[in-house]
Short mmCIF file of N, CA and C in Angstrom, two decimals:
data_model
loop_
_atom_site.label_atom_id
_atom_site.label_comp_id
_atom_site.label_asym_id
_atom_site.label_seq_id
_atom_site.Cartn_x
_atom_site.Cartn_y
_atom_site.Cartn_z
N MET G 134 54.61 88.37 87.91
CA MET G 134 54.92 87.15 88.66
C MET G 134 56.23 87.37 89.41
N ALA G 135 56.20 87.22 90.71
CA ALA G 135 57.39 87.43 91.53
C ALA G 135 58.27 86.19 91.51
N GLY G 136 59.59 86.41 91.58
CA GLY G 136 60.53 85.30 91.65
C GLY G 136 60.58 84.71 93.04
N ASN G 137 61.29 83.62 93.17
CA ASN G 137 61.37 82.97 94.47
C ASN G 137 62.78 82.97 95.05
N SER G 138 63.69 83.72 94.45
CA SER G 138 65.06 83.78 94.95
C SER G 138 65.12 84.49 96.30
N GLN G 139 65.97 83.99 97.15
CA GLN G 139 66.22 84.64 98.43
C GLN G 139 67.58 85.33 98.44
N ALA G 140 68.16 85.54 97.24
CA ALA G 140 69.47 86.19 97.13
C ALA G 140 69.43 87.58 97.74
N MET G 141 70.57 88.02 98.25
CA MET G 141 70.66 89.36 98.84
C MET G 141 72.02 89.95 98.52
N THR G 142 72.12 91.24 98.67
CA THR G 142 73.39 91.92 98.50
C THR G 142 74.07 92.04 99.86
N GLY G 143 75.29 92.52 99.86
CA GLY G 143 76.01 92.72 101.10
C GLY G 143 75.67 94.02 101.80
N LEU G 144 74.86 94.86 101.18
CA LEU G 144 74.51 96.15 101.77
C LEU G 144 73.92 95.95 103.16
N GLY G 145 74.50 96.60 104.13
CA GLY G 145 74.00 96.49 105.50
C GLY G 145 74.82 95.58 106.40
N ILE G 146 75.86 94.91 105.86
CA ILE G 146 76.71 94.07 106.72
C ILE G 146 77.39 94.97 107.75
N ILE G 147 77.46 94.49 108.97
CA ILE G 147 78.14 95.22 110.04
C ILE G 147 79.30 94.36 110.52
N ILE G 148 80.50 94.97 110.55
CA ILE G 148 81.68 94.31 111.12
C ILE G 148 81.94 95.02 112.44
N ALA G 149 82.07 94.26 113.51
CA ALA G 149 82.33 94.85 114.82
C ALA G 149 83.40 94.03 115.54
N MET G 150 84.13 94.70 116.40
CA MET G 150 85.17 94.01 117.16
C MET G 150 85.23 94.58 118.57
N LYS G 151 85.81 93.80 119.46
CA LYS G 151 86.11 94.29 120.80
C LYS G 151 87.56 94.77 120.80
N ALA G 152 87.83 95.83 121.53
CA ALA G 152 89.18 96.40 121.56
C ALA G 152 90.19 95.42 122.15
N THR G 153 89.74 94.61 123.10
CA THR G 153 90.58 93.59 123.72
C THR G 153 89.70 92.37 123.98
N ALA G 154 90.33 91.26 124.28
CA ALA G 154 89.56 90.04 124.58
C ALA G 154 88.67 90.24 125.80
N ALA G 155 89.06 91.10 126.72
CA ALA G 155 88.29 91.31 127.95
C ALA G 155 87.26 92.43 127.84
N ALA G 156 87.23 93.14 126.73
CA ALA G 156 86.30 94.27 126.59
C ALA G 156 84.85 93.79 126.68
N ALA G 157 84.00 94.63 127.21
CA ALA G 157 82.60 94.26 127.41
C ALA G 157 81.75 94.46 126.17
N THR G 158 82.10 95.42 125.34
CA THR G 158 81.24 95.76 124.21
C THR G 158 81.99 95.71 122.88
N TYR G 159 81.21 95.51 121.83
CA TYR G 159 81.73 95.55 120.46
C TYR G 159 81.66 96.98 119.94
N THR G 160 82.62 97.33 119.09
CA THR G 160 82.63 98.61 118.40
C THR G 160 82.56 98.34 116.90
N ASP G 161 81.66 99.03 116.21
CA ASP G 161 81.54 98.85 114.76
C ASP G 161 82.78 99.38 114.05
N ILE G 162 83.23 98.64 113.05
CA ILE G 162 84.32 99.09 112.17
C ILE G 162 83.73 100.13 111.23
N GLY G 163 84.40 101.27 111.12
CA GLY G 163 83.87 102.36 110.32
C GLY G 163 84.04 102.17 108.82
N GLU G 164 82.98 102.34 108.09
CA GLU G 164 82.92 102.38 106.63
C GLU G 164 83.55 101.19 105.90
N PRO G 165 83.21 99.96 106.28
CA PRO G 165 83.70 98.82 105.50
C PRO G 165 82.99 98.77 104.14
N PHE G 166 83.70 98.29 103.13
CA PHE G 166 83.06 98.21 101.82
C PHE G 166 83.28 96.87 101.13
N GLU G 167 84.10 96.02 101.67
CA GLU G 167 84.24 94.67 101.13
C GLU G 167 84.73 93.75 102.23
N ILE G 168 84.30 92.50 102.14
CA ILE G 168 84.70 91.50 103.11
C ILE G 168 85.03 90.22 102.38
N GLU G 169 86.12 89.61 102.77
CA GLU G 169 86.42 88.25 102.32
C GLU G 169 86.41 87.39 103.57
N PRO G 170 85.25 86.79 103.87
CA PRO G 170 85.13 86.01 105.10
C PRO G 170 86.11 84.83 105.12
N PRO G 171 86.36 84.29 106.29
CA PRO G 171 87.30 83.18 106.40
C PRO G 171 86.81 81.94 105.65
N GLU G 172 87.76 81.25 105.04
CA GLU G 172 87.48 79.98 104.38
C GLU G 172 88.01 78.87 105.26
N GLN G 173 87.10 78.08 105.81
CA GLN G 173 87.51 76.98 106.67
C GLN G 173 87.93 75.79 105.82
N MET G 174 89.13 75.29 106.08
CA MET G 174 89.64 74.15 105.32
C MET G 174 90.11 73.07 106.29
N ASP G 175 89.66 71.84 106.04
CA ASP G 175 90.10 70.71 106.86
C ASP G 175 91.42 70.16 106.33
N ASP G 176 92.31 69.81 107.26
CA ASP G 176 93.50 69.07 106.87
C ASP G 176 93.06 67.72 106.35
N GLU G 177 93.85 67.16 105.48
CA GLU G 177 93.56 65.81 105.00
C GLU G 177 94.66 64.88 105.48
N ILE G 178 94.25 63.74 105.95
CA ILE G 178 95.19 62.74 106.46
C ILE G 178 95.10 61.52 105.56
N GLU G 179 96.21 61.18 104.96
CA GLU G 179 96.21 60.01 104.08
C GLU G 179 96.18 58.74 104.92
N VAL G 180 95.27 57.85 104.59
CA VAL G 180 95.12 56.58 105.31
C VAL G 180 95.24 55.39 104.36
N SER G 181 95.88 55.61 103.22
CA SER G 181 96.06 54.54 102.23
C SER G 181 96.80 53.37 102.86
N ASN G 182 96.49 52.19 102.36
CA ASN G 182 97.15 50.99 102.86
C ASN G 182 97.23 49.96 101.73
N PHE G 183 97.81 48.83 102.00
CA PHE G 183 97.99 47.82 100.96
C PHE G 183 96.68 47.30 100.39
N ALA G 184 95.59 47.49 101.12
CA ALA G 184 94.30 47.02 100.66
C ALA G 184 93.41 48.14 100.11
N SER G 185 93.99 49.32 99.89
CA SER G 185 93.18 50.44 99.35
C SER G 185 92.61 50.04 98.00
N PRO G 186 91.29 50.24 97.80
CA PRO G 186 90.62 49.78 96.59
C PRO G 186 91.26 50.30 95.31
N ASP G 187 91.59 49.39 94.41
CA ASP G 187 92.13 49.69 93.09
C ASP G 187 93.39 50.55 93.14
N GLY G 188 94.11 50.56 94.25
CA GLY G 188 95.35 51.31 94.35
C GLY G 188 95.15 52.82 94.45
N PHE G 189 93.97 53.25 94.86
CA PHE G 189 93.71 54.68 95.01
C PHE G 189 93.96 55.13 96.44
N LYS G 190 94.49 56.31 96.58
CA LYS G 190 94.73 56.85 97.91
C LYS G 190 93.41 57.10 98.62
N GLU G 191 93.44 56.97 99.94
CA GLU G 191 92.27 57.21 100.77
C GLU G 191 92.61 58.27 101.82
N TYR G 192 91.60 59.05 102.19
CA TYR G 192 91.82 60.16 103.12
C TYR G 192 90.70 60.23 104.15
N ILE G 193 91.06 60.79 105.30
CA ILE G 193 90.07 61.19 106.29
C ILE G 193 90.36 62.65 106.64
N GLY G 194 89.38 63.31 107.22
CA GLY G 194 89.56 64.70 107.61
C GLY G 194 90.34 64.83 108.90
N GLY G 195 91.15 65.88 108.97
CA GLY G 195 91.91 66.18 110.19
C GLY G 195 91.38 67.45 110.83
N MET G 196 92.27 68.18 111.42
CA MET G 196 91.88 69.42 112.09
C MET G 196 91.44 70.46 111.07
N THR G 197 90.61 71.39 111.51
CA THR G 197 90.12 72.44 110.64
C THR G 197 90.91 73.72 110.87
N ASP G 198 91.42 74.28 109.77
CA ASP G 198 92.05 75.60 109.80
C ASP G 198 90.92 76.60 109.58
N PRO G 199 90.64 77.47 110.56
CA PRO G 199 89.51 78.37 110.41
C PRO G 199 89.71 79.46 109.36
N GLY G 200 90.93 79.68 108.89
CA GLY G 200 91.18 80.55 107.76
C GLY G 200 91.52 81.99 108.11
N GLU G 201 91.78 82.74 107.05
CA GLU G 201 92.06 84.16 107.16
C GLU G 201 90.83 84.95 106.77
N CYS G 202 90.79 86.18 107.22
CA CYS G 202 89.69 87.08 106.91
C CYS G 202 90.30 88.42 106.50
N THR G 203 89.78 89.00 105.43
CA THR G 203 90.22 90.34 105.04
C THR G 203 88.99 91.22 104.83
N PHE G 204 89.15 92.49 105.11
CA PHE G 204 88.09 93.43 104.80
C PHE G 204 88.70 94.79 104.48
N GLY G 205 88.01 95.52 103.63
CA GLY G 205 88.44 96.84 103.23
C GLY G 205 87.58 97.90 103.87
N ILE G 206 88.21 99.04 104.17
CA ILE G 206 87.49 100.16 104.76
C ILE G 206 87.87 101.44 104.02
N ASN G 207 86.98 102.43 104.08
CA ASN G 207 87.37 103.78 103.71
C ASN G 207 88.27 104.27 104.83
N TYR G 208 89.51 104.61 104.48
CA TYR G 208 90.53 104.90 105.48
C TYR G 208 90.50 106.36 105.91
N ILE G 209 90.40 106.55 107.22
CA ILE G 209 90.46 107.87 107.83
C ILE G 209 91.71 107.88 108.72
N PRO G 210 92.84 108.44 108.23
CA PRO G 210 94.06 108.45 109.04
C PRO G 210 93.81 109.11 110.40
N GLY G 211 94.24 108.43 111.45
CA GLY G 211 94.05 108.95 112.80
C GLY G 211 92.65 108.80 113.34
N GLY G 212 91.77 108.11 112.58
CA GLY G 212 90.38 107.94 113.00
C GLY G 212 90.19 106.83 114.01
N ALA G 213 88.98 106.71 114.48
CA ALA G 213 88.65 105.74 115.53
C ALA G 213 88.89 104.29 115.09
N THR G 214 88.56 103.97 113.83
CA THR G 214 88.77 102.59 113.36
C THR G 214 90.26 102.28 113.28
N GLU G 215 91.06 103.22 112.79
CA GLU G 215 92.51 103.00 112.75
C GLU G 215 93.05 102.74 114.16
N ASP G 216 92.63 103.55 115.12
CA ASP G 216 93.08 103.38 116.51
C ASP G 216 92.67 102.01 117.06
N LEU G 217 91.45 101.60 116.78
CA LEU G 217 90.94 100.32 117.25
C LEU G 217 91.75 99.16 116.66
N ILE G 218 91.98 99.20 115.34
CA ILE G 218 92.72 98.14 114.66
C ILE G 218 94.17 98.08 115.15
N PHE G 219 94.85 99.23 115.17
CA PHE G 219 96.25 99.24 115.60
C PHE G 219 96.40 98.86 117.07
N GLY G 220 95.44 99.24 117.89
CA GLY G 220 95.49 98.84 119.29
C GLY G 220 95.42 97.33 119.46
N ALA G 221 94.50 96.71 118.73
CA ALA G 221 94.38 95.25 118.80
C ALA G 221 95.59 94.57 118.17
N LYS G 222 96.09 95.11 117.07
CA LYS G 222 97.25 94.52 116.39
C LYS G 222 98.48 94.54 117.30
N ALA G 223 98.64 95.61 118.05
CA ALA G 223 99.81 95.76 118.92
C ALA G 223 99.87 94.70 120.02
N THR G 224 98.72 94.17 120.43
CA THR G 224 98.71 93.17 121.50
C THR G 224 99.23 91.82 121.03
N LYS G 225 99.20 91.60 119.70
CA LYS G 225 99.61 90.31 119.13
C LYS G 225 98.79 89.15 119.70
N ARG G 226 97.54 89.46 120.04
CA ARG G 226 96.57 88.47 120.55
C ARG G 226 95.28 88.62 119.77
N SER G 227 94.54 87.54 119.66
CA SER G 227 93.26 87.62 118.96
C SER G 227 92.23 88.37 119.81
N VAL G 228 91.30 89.02 119.11
CA VAL G 228 90.22 89.76 119.77
C VAL G 228 88.89 89.30 119.16
N PRO G 229 87.82 89.41 119.92
CA PRO G 229 86.51 89.00 119.40
C PRO G 229 86.04 89.90 118.25
N PHE G 230 85.57 89.26 117.18
CA PHE G 230 84.99 89.93 116.02
C PHE G 230 83.62 89.34 115.78
N LYS G 231 82.78 90.09 115.08
CA LYS G 231 81.53 89.51 114.62
C LYS G 231 81.09 90.21 113.34
N PHE G 232 80.51 89.41 112.47
CA PHE G 232 79.87 89.90 111.26
C PHE G 232 78.37 89.74 111.46
N THR G 233 77.62 90.79 111.26
CA THR G 233 76.17 90.69 111.24
C THR G 233 75.76 90.85 109.79
N TRP G 234 75.23 89.78 109.22
CA TRP G 234 74.85 89.76 107.81
C TRP G 234 73.55 90.54 107.60
N PRO G 235 73.24 90.93 106.37
CA PRO G 235 72.04 91.75 106.13
C PRO G 235 70.73 91.13 106.64
N ASN G 236 70.67 89.81 106.71
CA ASN G 236 69.43 89.17 107.19
C ASN G 236 69.42 88.97 108.70
N GLY G 237 70.48 89.44 109.39
CA GLY G 237 70.52 89.33 110.85
C GLY G 237 71.31 88.14 111.36
N ALA G 238 71.73 87.23 110.48
CA ALA G 238 72.60 86.12 110.92
C ALA G 238 73.92 86.71 111.40
N VAL G 239 74.54 86.04 112.37
CA VAL G 239 75.79 86.55 112.95
C VAL G 239 76.85 85.46 112.96
N TRP G 240 78.06 85.84 112.54
CA TRP G 240 79.25 84.99 112.71
C TRP G 240 80.11 85.65 113.77
N SER G 241 80.48 84.91 114.81
CA SER G 241 81.36 85.41 115.87
C SER G 241 82.61 84.56 115.92
N PHE G 242 83.76 85.21 116.08
CA PHE G 242 85.03 84.48 116.10
C PHE G 242 86.11 85.39 116.66
N ASN G 243 87.24 84.79 117.01
CA ASN G 243 88.40 85.56 117.45
C ASN G 243 89.32 85.75 116.26
N LEU G 244 89.85 86.97 116.10
CA LEU G 244 90.69 87.30 114.96
C LEU G 244 92.01 87.90 115.44
N LEU G 245 93.10 87.32 114.99
CA LEU G 245 94.43 87.86 115.23
C LEU G 245 94.73 88.80 114.06
N ILE G 246 94.73 90.09 114.32
CA ILE G 246 94.96 91.06 113.24
C ILE G 246 96.45 91.03 112.90
N ARG G 247 96.73 90.71 111.63
CA ARG G 247 98.11 90.55 111.18
C ARG G 247 98.57 91.64 110.24
N GLY G 248 97.62 92.29 109.56
CA GLY G 248 98.04 93.25 108.56
C GLY G 248 97.09 94.43 108.44
N PHE G 249 97.68 95.58 108.15
CA PHE G 249 96.93 96.81 107.88
C PHE G 249 97.63 97.48 106.71
N LYS G 250 96.94 97.55 105.57
CA LYS G 250 97.57 98.06 104.35
C LYS G 250 96.76 99.22 103.79
N PRO G 251 97.21 100.47 104.05
CA PRO G 251 96.52 101.61 103.47
C PRO G 251 96.92 101.82 102.01
N THR G 252 96.02 102.39 101.25
CA THR G 252 96.26 102.74 99.85
C THR G 252 95.83 104.19 99.66
N ALA G 253 96.71 104.97 98.97
CA ALA G 253 96.44 106.38 98.77
C ALA G 253 96.59 106.75 97.30
N PRO G 254 95.55 106.49 96.48
CA PRO G 254 95.63 106.86 95.07
C PRO G 254 95.52 108.37 94.87
N LEU G 255 96.00 108.84 93.74
CA LEU G 255 96.00 110.27 93.45
C LEU G 255 94.59 110.83 93.33
N ASN G 256 93.71 110.13 92.64
CA ASN G 256 92.39 110.69 92.33
C ASN G 256 91.27 109.73 92.74
N ASP G 257 91.35 109.21 93.96
CA ASP G 257 90.33 108.30 94.47
C ASP G 257 90.39 108.35 95.99
N ARG G 258 89.50 107.62 96.63
CA ARG G 258 89.42 107.62 98.08
C ARG G 258 90.60 106.87 98.71
N LEU G 259 90.95 107.22 99.93
CA LEU G 259 91.90 106.47 100.72
C LEU G 259 91.19 105.20 101.21
N THR G 260 91.86 104.07 101.12
CA THR G 260 91.30 102.83 101.62
C THR G 260 92.37 102.10 102.42
N ALA G 261 91.94 101.10 103.16
CA ALA G 261 92.87 100.23 103.87
C ALA G 261 92.29 98.82 103.86
N GLN G 262 93.20 97.86 103.79
CA GLN G 262 92.80 96.46 103.87
C GLN G 262 93.35 95.89 105.17
N ILE G 263 92.48 95.25 105.93
CA ILE G 263 92.85 94.62 107.19
C ILE G 263 92.83 93.12 106.98
N THR G 264 93.88 92.45 107.43
CA THR G 264 93.99 91.00 107.28
C THR G 264 94.17 90.37 108.65
N GLY G 265 93.46 89.29 108.90
CA GLY G 265 93.60 88.59 110.17
C GLY G 265 93.43 87.10 110.02
N ARG G 266 93.93 86.37 110.98
CA ARG G 266 93.81 84.92 111.04
C ARG G 266 92.82 84.58 112.14
N VAL G 267 91.81 83.80 111.78
CA VAL G 267 90.83 83.35 112.77
C VAL G 267 91.50 82.36 113.70
N SER G 268 91.23 82.50 114.98
CA SER G 268 91.80 81.62 116.00
C SER G 268 90.64 80.91 116.70
N GLY G 269 90.54 79.61 116.50
CA GLY G 269 89.44 78.85 117.08
C GLY G 269 88.28 78.73 116.11
N SER G 270 87.15 78.35 116.62
CA SER G 270 85.99 78.08 115.76
C SER G 270 85.18 79.35 115.48
N ILE G 271 84.35 79.26 114.46
CA ILE G 271 83.42 80.33 114.11
C ILE G 271 82.04 79.90 114.60
N VAL G 272 81.42 80.74 115.42
CA VAL G 272 80.09 80.43 115.93
C VAL G 272 79.09 81.18 115.07
N ARG G 273 78.15 80.44 114.51
CA ARG G 273 77.13 81.04 113.64
C ARG G 273 75.78 81.03 114.37
N ALA G 274 75.13 82.18 114.32
CA ALA G 274 73.79 82.30 114.91
C ALA G 274 72.81 82.67 113.81
N ALA G 275 71.71 81.98 113.77
CA ALA G 275 70.68 82.23 112.76
C ALA G 275 70.03 83.59 113.02
N PRO G 276 69.43 84.17 111.98
CA PRO G 276 68.72 85.44 112.16
C PRO G 276 67.63 85.27 113.22
N SER G 277 67.46 86.29 114.03
CA SER G 277 66.41 86.20 115.04
C SER G 277 65.05 86.38 114.38
N ALA G 278 64.08 85.65 114.88
CA ALA G 278 62.73 85.70 114.32
C ALA G 278 62.11 87.06 114.63
N GLY G 279 61.36 87.55 113.68
CA GLY G 279 60.69 88.80 114.00
C GLY G 279 60.57 89.60 112.82
#
């Protein structure tokens, strides 16, 4: 008897970015192995007043902070991904990014790359963690039919 779960692993996720905001094409990030997608959080605005029910505070939603995004890569010093990341970081401007999930769904957003942290353990692979702040909204596209 087969189960009915639609759960999936992250195997096959593609992270891609444009070198600049004006670039025509996306370039895949080389050898990513973990992603912490952005967590969107709404500001809360207190609207309590003298008539608030039972003396409890009341809130409404404010602006949405699109959040930070981090991802880890197998680090190749002087490699194409390092050049791409450092080039975008040097501009101090956000660049287009997209995540293509294993089922084909896509998240597109602009990311201001703020951090690049390489790690060099004695008896393990070189890795790097890239950290960025999403600027603006995240556009989600459903998997294409087919």
